[in-house]
GROMACS .gro file of C-alpha atoms in nm:
model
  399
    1UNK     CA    1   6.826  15.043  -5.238
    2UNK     CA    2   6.750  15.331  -5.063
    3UNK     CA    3   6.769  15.281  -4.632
    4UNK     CA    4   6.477  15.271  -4.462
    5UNK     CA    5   6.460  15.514  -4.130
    6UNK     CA    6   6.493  15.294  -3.796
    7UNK     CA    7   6.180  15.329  -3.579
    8UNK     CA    8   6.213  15.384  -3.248
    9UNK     CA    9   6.180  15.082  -2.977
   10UNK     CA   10   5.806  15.040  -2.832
   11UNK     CA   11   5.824  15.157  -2.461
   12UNK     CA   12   5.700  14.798  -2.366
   13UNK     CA   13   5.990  14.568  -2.362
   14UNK     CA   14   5.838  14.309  -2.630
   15UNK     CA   15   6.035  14.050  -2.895
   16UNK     CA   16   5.840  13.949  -3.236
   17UNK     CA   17   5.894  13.615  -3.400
   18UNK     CA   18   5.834  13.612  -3.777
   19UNK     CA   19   5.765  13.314  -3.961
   20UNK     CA   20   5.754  13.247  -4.317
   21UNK     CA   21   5.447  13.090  -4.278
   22UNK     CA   22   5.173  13.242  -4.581
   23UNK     CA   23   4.832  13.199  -4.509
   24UNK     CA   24   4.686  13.208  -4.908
   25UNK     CA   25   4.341  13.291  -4.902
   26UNK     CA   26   4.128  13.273  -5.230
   27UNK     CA   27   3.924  13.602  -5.190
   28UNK     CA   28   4.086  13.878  -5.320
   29UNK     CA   29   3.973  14.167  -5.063
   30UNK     CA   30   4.085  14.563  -5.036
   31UNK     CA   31   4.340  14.485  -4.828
   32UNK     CA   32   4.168  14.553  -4.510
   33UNK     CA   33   4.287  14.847  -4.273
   34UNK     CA   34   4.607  14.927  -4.494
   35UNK     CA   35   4.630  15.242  -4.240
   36UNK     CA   36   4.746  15.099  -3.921
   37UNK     CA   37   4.707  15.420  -3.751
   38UNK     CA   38   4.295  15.316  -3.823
   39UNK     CA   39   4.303  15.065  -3.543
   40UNK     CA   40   4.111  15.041  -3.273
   41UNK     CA   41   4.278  15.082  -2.971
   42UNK     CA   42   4.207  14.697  -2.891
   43UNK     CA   43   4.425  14.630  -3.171
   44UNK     CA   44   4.688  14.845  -3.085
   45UNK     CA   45   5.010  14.628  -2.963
   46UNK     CA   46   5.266  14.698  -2.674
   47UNK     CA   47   4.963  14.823  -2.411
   48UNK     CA   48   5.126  14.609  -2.116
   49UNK     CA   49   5.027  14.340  -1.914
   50UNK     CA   50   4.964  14.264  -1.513
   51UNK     CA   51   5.010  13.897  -1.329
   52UNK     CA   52   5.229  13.646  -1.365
   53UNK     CA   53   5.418  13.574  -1.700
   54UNK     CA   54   5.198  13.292  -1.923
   55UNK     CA   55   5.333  12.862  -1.878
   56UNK     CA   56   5.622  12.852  -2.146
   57UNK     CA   57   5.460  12.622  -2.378
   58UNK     CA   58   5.310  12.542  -2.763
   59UNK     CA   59   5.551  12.511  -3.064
   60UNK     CA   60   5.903  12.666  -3.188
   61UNK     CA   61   5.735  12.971  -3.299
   62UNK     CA   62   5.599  12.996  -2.939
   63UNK     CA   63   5.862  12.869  -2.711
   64UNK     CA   64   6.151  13.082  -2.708
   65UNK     CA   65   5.945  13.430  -2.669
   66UNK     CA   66   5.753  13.282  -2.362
   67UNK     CA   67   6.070  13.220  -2.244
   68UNK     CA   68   6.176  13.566  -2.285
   69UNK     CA   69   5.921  13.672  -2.079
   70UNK     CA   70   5.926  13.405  -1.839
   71UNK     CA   71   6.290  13.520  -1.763
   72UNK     CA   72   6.190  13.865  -1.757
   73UNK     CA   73   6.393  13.991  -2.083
   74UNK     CA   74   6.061  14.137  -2.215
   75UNK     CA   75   5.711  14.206  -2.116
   76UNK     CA   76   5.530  14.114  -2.430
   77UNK     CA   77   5.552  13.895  -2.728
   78UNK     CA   78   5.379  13.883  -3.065
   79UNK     CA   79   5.406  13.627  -3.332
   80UNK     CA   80   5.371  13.745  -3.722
   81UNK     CA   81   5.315  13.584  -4.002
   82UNK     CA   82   5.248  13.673  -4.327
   83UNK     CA   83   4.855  13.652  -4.561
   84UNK     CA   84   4.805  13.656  -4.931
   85UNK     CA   85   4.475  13.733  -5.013
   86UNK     CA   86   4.150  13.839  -4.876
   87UNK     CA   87   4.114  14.087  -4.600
   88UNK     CA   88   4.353  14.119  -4.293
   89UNK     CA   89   4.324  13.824  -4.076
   90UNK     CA   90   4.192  14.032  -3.742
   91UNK     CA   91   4.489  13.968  -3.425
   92UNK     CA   92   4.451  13.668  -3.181
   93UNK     CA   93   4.569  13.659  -2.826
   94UNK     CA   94   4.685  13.368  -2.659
   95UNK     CA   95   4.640  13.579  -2.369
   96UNK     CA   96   4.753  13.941  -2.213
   97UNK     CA   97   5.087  13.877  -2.298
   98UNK     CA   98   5.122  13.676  -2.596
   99UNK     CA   99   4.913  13.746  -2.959
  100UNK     CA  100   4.940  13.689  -3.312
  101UNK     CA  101   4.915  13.920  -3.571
  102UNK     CA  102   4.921  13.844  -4.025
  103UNK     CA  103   5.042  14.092  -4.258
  104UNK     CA  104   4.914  14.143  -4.603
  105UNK     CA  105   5.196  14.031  -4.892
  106UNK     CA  106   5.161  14.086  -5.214
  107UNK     CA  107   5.514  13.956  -5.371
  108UNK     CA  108   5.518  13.612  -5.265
  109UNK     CA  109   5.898  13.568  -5.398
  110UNK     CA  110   6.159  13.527  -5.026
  111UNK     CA  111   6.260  13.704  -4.896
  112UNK     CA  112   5.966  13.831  -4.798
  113UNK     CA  113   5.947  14.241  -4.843
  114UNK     CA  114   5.605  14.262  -4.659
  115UNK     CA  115   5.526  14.646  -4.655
  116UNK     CA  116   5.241  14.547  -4.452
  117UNK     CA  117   5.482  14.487  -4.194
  118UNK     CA  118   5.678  14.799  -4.248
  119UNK     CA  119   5.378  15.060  -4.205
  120UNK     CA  120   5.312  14.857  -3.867
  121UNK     CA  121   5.645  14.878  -3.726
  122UNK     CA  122   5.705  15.256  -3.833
  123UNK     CA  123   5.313  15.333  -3.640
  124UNK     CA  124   5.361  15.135  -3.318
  125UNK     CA  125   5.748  15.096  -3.332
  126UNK     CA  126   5.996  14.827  -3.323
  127UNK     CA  127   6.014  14.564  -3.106
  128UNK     CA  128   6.324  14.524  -2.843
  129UNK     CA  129   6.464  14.199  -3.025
  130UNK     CA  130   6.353  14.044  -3.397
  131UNK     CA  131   6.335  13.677  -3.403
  132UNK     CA  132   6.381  13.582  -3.762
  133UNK     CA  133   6.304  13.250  -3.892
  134UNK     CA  134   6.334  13.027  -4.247
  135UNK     CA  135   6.331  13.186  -4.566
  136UNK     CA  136   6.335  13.536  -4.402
  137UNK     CA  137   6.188  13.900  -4.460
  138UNK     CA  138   6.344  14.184  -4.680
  139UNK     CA  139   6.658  14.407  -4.540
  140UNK     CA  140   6.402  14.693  -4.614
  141UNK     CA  141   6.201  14.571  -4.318
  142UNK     CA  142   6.535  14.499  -4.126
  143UNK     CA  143   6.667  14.842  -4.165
  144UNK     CA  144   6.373  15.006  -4.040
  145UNK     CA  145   6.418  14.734  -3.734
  146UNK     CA  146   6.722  14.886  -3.708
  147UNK     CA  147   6.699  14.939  -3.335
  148UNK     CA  148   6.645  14.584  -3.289
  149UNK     CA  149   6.878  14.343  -3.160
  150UNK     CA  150   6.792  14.111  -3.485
  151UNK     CA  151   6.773  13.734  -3.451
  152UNK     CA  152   6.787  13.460  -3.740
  153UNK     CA  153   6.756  13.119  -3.708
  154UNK     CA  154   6.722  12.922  -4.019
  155UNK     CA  155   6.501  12.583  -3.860
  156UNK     CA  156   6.667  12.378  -4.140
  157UNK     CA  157   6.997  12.224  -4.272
  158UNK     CA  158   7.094  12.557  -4.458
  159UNK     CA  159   7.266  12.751  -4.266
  160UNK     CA  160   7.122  13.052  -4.392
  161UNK     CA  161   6.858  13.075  -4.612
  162UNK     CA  162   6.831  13.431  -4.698
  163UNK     CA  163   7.073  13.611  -4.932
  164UNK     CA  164   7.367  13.816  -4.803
  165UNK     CA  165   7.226  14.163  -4.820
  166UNK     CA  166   6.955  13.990  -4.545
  167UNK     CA  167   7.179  13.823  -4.301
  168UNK     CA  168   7.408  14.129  -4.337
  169UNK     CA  169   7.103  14.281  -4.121
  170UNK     CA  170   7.140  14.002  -3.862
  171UNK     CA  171   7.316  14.045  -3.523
  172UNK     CA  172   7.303  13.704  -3.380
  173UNK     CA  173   7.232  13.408  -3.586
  174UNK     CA  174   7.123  13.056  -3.380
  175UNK     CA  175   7.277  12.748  -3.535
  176UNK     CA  176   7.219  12.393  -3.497
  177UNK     CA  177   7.583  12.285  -3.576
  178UNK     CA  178   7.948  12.375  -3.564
  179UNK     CA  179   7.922  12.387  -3.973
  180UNK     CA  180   7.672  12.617  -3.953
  181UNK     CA  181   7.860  12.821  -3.745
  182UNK     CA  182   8.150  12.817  -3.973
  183UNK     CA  183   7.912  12.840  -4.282
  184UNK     CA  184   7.779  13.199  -4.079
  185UNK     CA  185   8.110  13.324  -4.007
  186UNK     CA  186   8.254  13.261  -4.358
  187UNK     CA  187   7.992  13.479  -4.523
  188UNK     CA  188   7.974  13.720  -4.248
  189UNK     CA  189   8.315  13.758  -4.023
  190UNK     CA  190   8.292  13.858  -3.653
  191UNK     CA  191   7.865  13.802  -3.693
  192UNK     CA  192   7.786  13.656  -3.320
  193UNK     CA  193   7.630  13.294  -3.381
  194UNK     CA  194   7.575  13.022  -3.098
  195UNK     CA  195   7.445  12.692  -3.140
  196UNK     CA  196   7.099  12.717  -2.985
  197UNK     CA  197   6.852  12.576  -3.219
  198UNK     CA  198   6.529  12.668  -3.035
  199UNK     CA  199   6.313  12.346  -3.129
  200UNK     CA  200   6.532  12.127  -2.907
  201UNK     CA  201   6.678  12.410  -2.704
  202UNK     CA  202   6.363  12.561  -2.629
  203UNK     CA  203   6.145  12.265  -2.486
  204UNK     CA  204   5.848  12.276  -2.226
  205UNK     CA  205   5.943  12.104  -1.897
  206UNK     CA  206   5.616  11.878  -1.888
  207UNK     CA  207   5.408  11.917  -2.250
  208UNK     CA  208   5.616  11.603  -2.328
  209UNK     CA  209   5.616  11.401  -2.026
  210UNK     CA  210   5.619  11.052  -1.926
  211UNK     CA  211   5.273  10.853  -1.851
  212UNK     CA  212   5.162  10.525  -1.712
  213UNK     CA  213   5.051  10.418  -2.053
  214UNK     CA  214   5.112  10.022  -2.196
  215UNK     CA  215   5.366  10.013  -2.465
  216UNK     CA  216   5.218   9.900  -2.753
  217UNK     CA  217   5.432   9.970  -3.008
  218UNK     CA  218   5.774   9.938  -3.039
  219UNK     CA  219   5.882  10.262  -3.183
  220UNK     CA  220   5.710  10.582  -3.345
  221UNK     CA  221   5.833  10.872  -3.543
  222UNK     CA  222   5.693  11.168  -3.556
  223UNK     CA  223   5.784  11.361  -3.861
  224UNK     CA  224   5.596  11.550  -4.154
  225UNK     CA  225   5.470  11.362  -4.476
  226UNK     CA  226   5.734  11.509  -4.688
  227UNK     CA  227   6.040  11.364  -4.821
  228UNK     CA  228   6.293  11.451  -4.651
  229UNK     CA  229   6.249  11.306  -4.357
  230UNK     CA  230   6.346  11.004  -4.483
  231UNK     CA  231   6.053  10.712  -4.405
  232UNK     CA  232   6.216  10.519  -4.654
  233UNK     CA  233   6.511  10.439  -4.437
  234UNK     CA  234   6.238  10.312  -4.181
  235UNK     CA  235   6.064  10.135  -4.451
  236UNK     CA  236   6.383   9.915  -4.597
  237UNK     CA  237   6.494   9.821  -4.223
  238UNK     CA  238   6.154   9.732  -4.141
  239UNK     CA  239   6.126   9.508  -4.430
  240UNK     CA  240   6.413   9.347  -4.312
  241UNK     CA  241   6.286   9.286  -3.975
  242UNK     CA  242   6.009   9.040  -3.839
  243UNK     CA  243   5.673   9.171  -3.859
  244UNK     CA  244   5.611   9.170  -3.481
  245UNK     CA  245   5.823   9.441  -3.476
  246UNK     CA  246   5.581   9.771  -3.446
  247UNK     CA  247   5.574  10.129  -3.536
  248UNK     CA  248   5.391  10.407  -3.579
  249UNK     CA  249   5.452  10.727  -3.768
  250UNK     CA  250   5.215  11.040  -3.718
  251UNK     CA  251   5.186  11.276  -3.953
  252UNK     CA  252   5.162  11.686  -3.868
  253UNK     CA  253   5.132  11.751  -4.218
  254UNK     CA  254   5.259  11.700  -4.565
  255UNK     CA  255   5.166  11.595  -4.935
  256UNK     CA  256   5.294  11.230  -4.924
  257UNK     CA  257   5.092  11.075  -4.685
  258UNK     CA  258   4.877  10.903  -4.899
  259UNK     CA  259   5.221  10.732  -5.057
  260UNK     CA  260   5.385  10.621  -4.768
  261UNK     CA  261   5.045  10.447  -4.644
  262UNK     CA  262   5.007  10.276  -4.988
  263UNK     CA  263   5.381  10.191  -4.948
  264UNK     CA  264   5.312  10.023  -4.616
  265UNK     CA  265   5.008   9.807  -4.726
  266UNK     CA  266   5.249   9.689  -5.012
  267UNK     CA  267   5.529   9.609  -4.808
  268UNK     CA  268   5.318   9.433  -4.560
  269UNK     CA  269   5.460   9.642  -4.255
  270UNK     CA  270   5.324   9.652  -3.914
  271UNK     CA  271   5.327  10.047  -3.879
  272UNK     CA  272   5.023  10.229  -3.831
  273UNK     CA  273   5.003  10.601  -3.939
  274UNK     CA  274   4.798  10.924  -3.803
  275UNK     CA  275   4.708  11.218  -3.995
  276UNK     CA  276   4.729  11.405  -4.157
  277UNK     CA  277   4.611  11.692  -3.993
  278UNK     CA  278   4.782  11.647  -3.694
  279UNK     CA  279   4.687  11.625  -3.336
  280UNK     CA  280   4.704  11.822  -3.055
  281UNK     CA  281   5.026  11.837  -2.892
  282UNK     CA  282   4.911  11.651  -2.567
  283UNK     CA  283   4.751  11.390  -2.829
  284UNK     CA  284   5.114  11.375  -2.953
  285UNK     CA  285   5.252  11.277  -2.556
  286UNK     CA  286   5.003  11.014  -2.540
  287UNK     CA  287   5.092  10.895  -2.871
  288UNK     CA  288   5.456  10.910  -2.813
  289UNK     CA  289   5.393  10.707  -2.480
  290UNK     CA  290   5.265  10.423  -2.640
  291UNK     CA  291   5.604  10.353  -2.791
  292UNK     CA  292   5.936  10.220  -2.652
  293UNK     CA  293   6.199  10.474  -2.835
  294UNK     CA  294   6.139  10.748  -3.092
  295UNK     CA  295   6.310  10.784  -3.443
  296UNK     CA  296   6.455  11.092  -3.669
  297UNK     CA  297   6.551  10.938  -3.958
  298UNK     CA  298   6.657  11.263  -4.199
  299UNK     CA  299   6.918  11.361  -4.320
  300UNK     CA  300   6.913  11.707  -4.451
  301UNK     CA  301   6.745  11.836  -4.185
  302UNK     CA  302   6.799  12.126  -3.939
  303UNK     CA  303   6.802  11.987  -3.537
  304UNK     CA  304   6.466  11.855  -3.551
  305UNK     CA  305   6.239  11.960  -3.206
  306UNK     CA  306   6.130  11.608  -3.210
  307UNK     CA  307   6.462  11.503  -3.046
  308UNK     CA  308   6.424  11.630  -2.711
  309UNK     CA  309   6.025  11.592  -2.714
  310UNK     CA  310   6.068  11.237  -2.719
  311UNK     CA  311   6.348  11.243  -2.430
  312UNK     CA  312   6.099  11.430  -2.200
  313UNK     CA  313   5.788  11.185  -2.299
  314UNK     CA  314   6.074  10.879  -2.152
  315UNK     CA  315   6.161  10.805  -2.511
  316UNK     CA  316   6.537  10.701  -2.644
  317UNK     CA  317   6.575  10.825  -2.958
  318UNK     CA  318   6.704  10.634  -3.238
  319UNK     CA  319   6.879  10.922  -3.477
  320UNK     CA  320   7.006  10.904  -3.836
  321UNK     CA  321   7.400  10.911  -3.803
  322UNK     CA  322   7.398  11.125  -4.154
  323UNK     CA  323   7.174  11.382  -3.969
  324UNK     CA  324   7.337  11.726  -4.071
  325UNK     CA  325   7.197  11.925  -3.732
  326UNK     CA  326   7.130  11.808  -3.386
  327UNK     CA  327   7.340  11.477  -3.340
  328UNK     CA  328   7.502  11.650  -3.019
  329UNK     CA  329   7.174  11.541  -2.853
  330UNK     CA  330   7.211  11.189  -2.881
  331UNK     CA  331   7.430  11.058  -2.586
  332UNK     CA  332   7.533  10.748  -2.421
  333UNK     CA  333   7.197  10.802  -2.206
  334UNK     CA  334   6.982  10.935  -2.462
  335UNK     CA  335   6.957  10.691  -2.753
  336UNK     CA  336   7.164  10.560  -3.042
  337UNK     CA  337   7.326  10.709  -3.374
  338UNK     CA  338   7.292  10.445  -3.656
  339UNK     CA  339   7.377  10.458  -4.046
  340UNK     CA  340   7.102  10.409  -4.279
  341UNK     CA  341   7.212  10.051  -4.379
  342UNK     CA  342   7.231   9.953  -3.997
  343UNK     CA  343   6.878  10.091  -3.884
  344UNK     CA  344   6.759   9.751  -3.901
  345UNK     CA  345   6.987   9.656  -3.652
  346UNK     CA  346   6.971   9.960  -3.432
  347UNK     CA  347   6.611   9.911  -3.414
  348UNK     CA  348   6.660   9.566  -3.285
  349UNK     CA  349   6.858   9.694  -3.047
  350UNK     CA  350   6.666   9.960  -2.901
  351UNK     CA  351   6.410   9.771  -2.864
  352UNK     CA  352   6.581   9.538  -2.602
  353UNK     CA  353   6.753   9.822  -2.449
  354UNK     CA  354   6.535  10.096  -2.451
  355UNK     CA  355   6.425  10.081  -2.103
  356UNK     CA  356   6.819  10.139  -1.983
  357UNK     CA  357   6.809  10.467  -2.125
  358UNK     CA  358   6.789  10.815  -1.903
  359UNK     CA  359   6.626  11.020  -2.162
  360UNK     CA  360   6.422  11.232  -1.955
  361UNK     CA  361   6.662  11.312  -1.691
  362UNK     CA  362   6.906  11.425  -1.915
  363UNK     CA  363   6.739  11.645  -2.145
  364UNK     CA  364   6.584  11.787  -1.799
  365UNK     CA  365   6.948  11.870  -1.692
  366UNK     CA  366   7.068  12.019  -2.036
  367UNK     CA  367   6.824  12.172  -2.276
  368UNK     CA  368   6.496  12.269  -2.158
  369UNK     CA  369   6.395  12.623  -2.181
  370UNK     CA  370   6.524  12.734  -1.840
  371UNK     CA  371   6.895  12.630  -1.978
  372UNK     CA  372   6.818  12.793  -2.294
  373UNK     CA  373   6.705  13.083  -2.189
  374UNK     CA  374   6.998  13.132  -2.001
  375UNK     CA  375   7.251  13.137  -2.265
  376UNK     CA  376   7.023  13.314  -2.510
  377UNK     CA  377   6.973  13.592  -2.234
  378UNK     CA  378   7.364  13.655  -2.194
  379UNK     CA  379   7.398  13.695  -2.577
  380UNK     CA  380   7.103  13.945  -2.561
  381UNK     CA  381   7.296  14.117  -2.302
  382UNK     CA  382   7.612  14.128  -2.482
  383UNK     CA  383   7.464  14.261  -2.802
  384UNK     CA  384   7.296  14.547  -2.642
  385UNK     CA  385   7.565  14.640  -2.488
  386UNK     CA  386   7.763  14.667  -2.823
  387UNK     CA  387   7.481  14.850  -2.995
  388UNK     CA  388   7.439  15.082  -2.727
  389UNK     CA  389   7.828  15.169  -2.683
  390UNK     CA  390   7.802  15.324  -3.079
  391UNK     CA  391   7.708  15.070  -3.359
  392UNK     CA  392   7.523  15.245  -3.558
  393UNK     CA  393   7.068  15.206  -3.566
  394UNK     CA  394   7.077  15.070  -3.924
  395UNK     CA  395   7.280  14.729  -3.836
  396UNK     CA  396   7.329  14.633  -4.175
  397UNK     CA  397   7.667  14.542  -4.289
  398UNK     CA  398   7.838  14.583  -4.603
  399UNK     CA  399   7.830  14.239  -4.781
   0.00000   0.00000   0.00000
């Protein structure tokens, strides 16, 4: 396909994190402002900001560009996702420094080629780095970020989950394993990767804190109603176990909900369940406080934020051994790694244990953002540094 012209950098340091979230909407509208030069200058992106730089807080999507400007690699950060349907979803602001912005899409097929995007970034300009996440955006949109330093991080097992002529667009790609890693390098050779998943990499210093809360149950997992996060593996070692033995799983989202309640009535299991919807995240702290030790019990999963959320509520985590991304966080101090067809046992365990753990004060010595931050900032460094000495705008390689 033909290459799209790079647009210049904004003049206001900024980084934009795009999701492959799609917000359907059932009116059909004109497509709403399809001429982003037509915006009113309140709309207009990159115009600055004074005071200090905003708490680094919220989810993954939010994290790791607060952190960015917390460390004072950018100014300004804005968070895009793509709409089918109806008119243009007018911006948001979280505040002068961080906003949210959808983008009309009219092939819903990934990757995503959102031209809605395109006419945006060739008015206003590209942002300073690209944060790509999930099932990814079209190299058409790439190559016109071609000044970019270019992020992708796939938030799941795969590796990557965009074809080659996408991640050929990518200058550094975040893993949340060695295999992943080696999976990168193998399709792409001499690609910079680091294993830096931003959900656990990436956490707020006190959203997930400890409280002086009674522990009423003995564990909780906190994990979407879908199935591959694995409740059955809860389920069997909880039918196993005496009924006095407690849990609690809380929903975020997800179609099966409805199933796994049904399939705790029938089992007769003491586990109560929330949402969904889910709950605000300092509803989740308290929640998560009311339990002894956390679980992740999937599999094929990427390096689930969860893990180090529960460390800085107090929480040991209890973690899948089979889990394909993020077992380098459970340690001798953080929690246990147990086989499916011992999770009866592990569970029996933490729950006599779980107060010898040093969750908290571990993960606050390794991997919130500050430490994060820190590494991701270096890479930034040393891949500006490369583009500047010569590689070409258009990053895209062959292959």
């Amino acid at each position: 396909m033909p290459r799209e012209q790079a647009a210049p950098l904004t003049r206001v340091p900024s980084i934009v994190v795009i999701s492959d979230r799609i917000d359907r909407r059932d009116a059909q509208g004109p497509g709403g402002g399809a001429d982003w030069r037509d915006l009113p200058a309140s709309e207009h992106p990159w115009r600055g900001a004074d005071g200090p730089p905003p708490e680094v807080t919220g989810g993954y999507l939010e994290r790791l560009p607060l952190a960015c400007i917390a460390a004072g690699l950018v100014e300004q950060a804005e968070i895009w996702h793509h709409q089918h349907g109806g008119d243009r979803a007018p911006p948001a602001a979280a505040d002068a420094r961080l906003g949210y912005r959808a983008f009309r899409l009219e092939d819903l097929a990934p990757p995503f080629d959102n031209r809605d995007m395109i006419g945006f970034v060739r008015t206003f300009g590209a942002p300073h780095i690209l944060l790509v996440y999930g099932l990814g955006v079209s190299p058409a949109l790439l190559q016109v970020c071609g000044n970019s330093i270019i992020v992708y991080n796939s938030i799941d097992a795969p590796s990557l989950r965009v074809p080659a002529e996408v991640s050929a667009c990518f200058d550094l790609v975040l893993t949340g394993a060695q295999w992943q890693s080696d999976e990168v390098l193998a399709r792409h050779p001499g690609i910079a990767t680091a294993i830096l998943p931003v959900g656990p990499e990436f956490a707020a210093i006190d959203l997930f804190r400890p409280l002086a809360t009674a522990k009423d149950y003995d564990l909780i997992y906190v994990a979407a109603a879908q199935e591959y996060k694995r409740h059955d593996i809860l389920f069997d070692a909880l039918d196993r176990l005496p009924r006095d033995v407690r849990g609690l799983c809380l929903f975020g989202y997800g179609e099966n909900a409805d199933r796994l309640r049904g399939e705790i009535a029938a089992r007769g299991l003491s586990v109560d369940c929330v949402g969904p919807p889910g709950v605000a995240l300092e509803e989740v702290n308290r929640l998560m406080n009311r339990a002894r030790f956390g679980l992740v019990c999937g599999r094929d999963d990427g390096a689930p934020a969860i893990l180090t959320e529960y460390m800085l509520a107090g929480l040991p985590v209890l973690a899948n051994a089979e889990l394909a991304c993020g077992r380098q966080y459970i340690l001798p101090e953080t929690g246990m790694l147990a086989p499916p067809n011992s999770f009866a046992d592990a569970i029996m365990t933490m729950r006599a244990t779980a107060d010898r753990f040093t969750p908290r004060e571990i993960a606050l010595a390794r991997w919130t953002w500050p430490h994060g931050i820190q590494r991701f900032g270096a890479l930034i460094e040393v891949i500006k540094a490369r583009k500047t000495r010569g590689l070409t705008s258009i990053n895209c390689r062959d292959g």
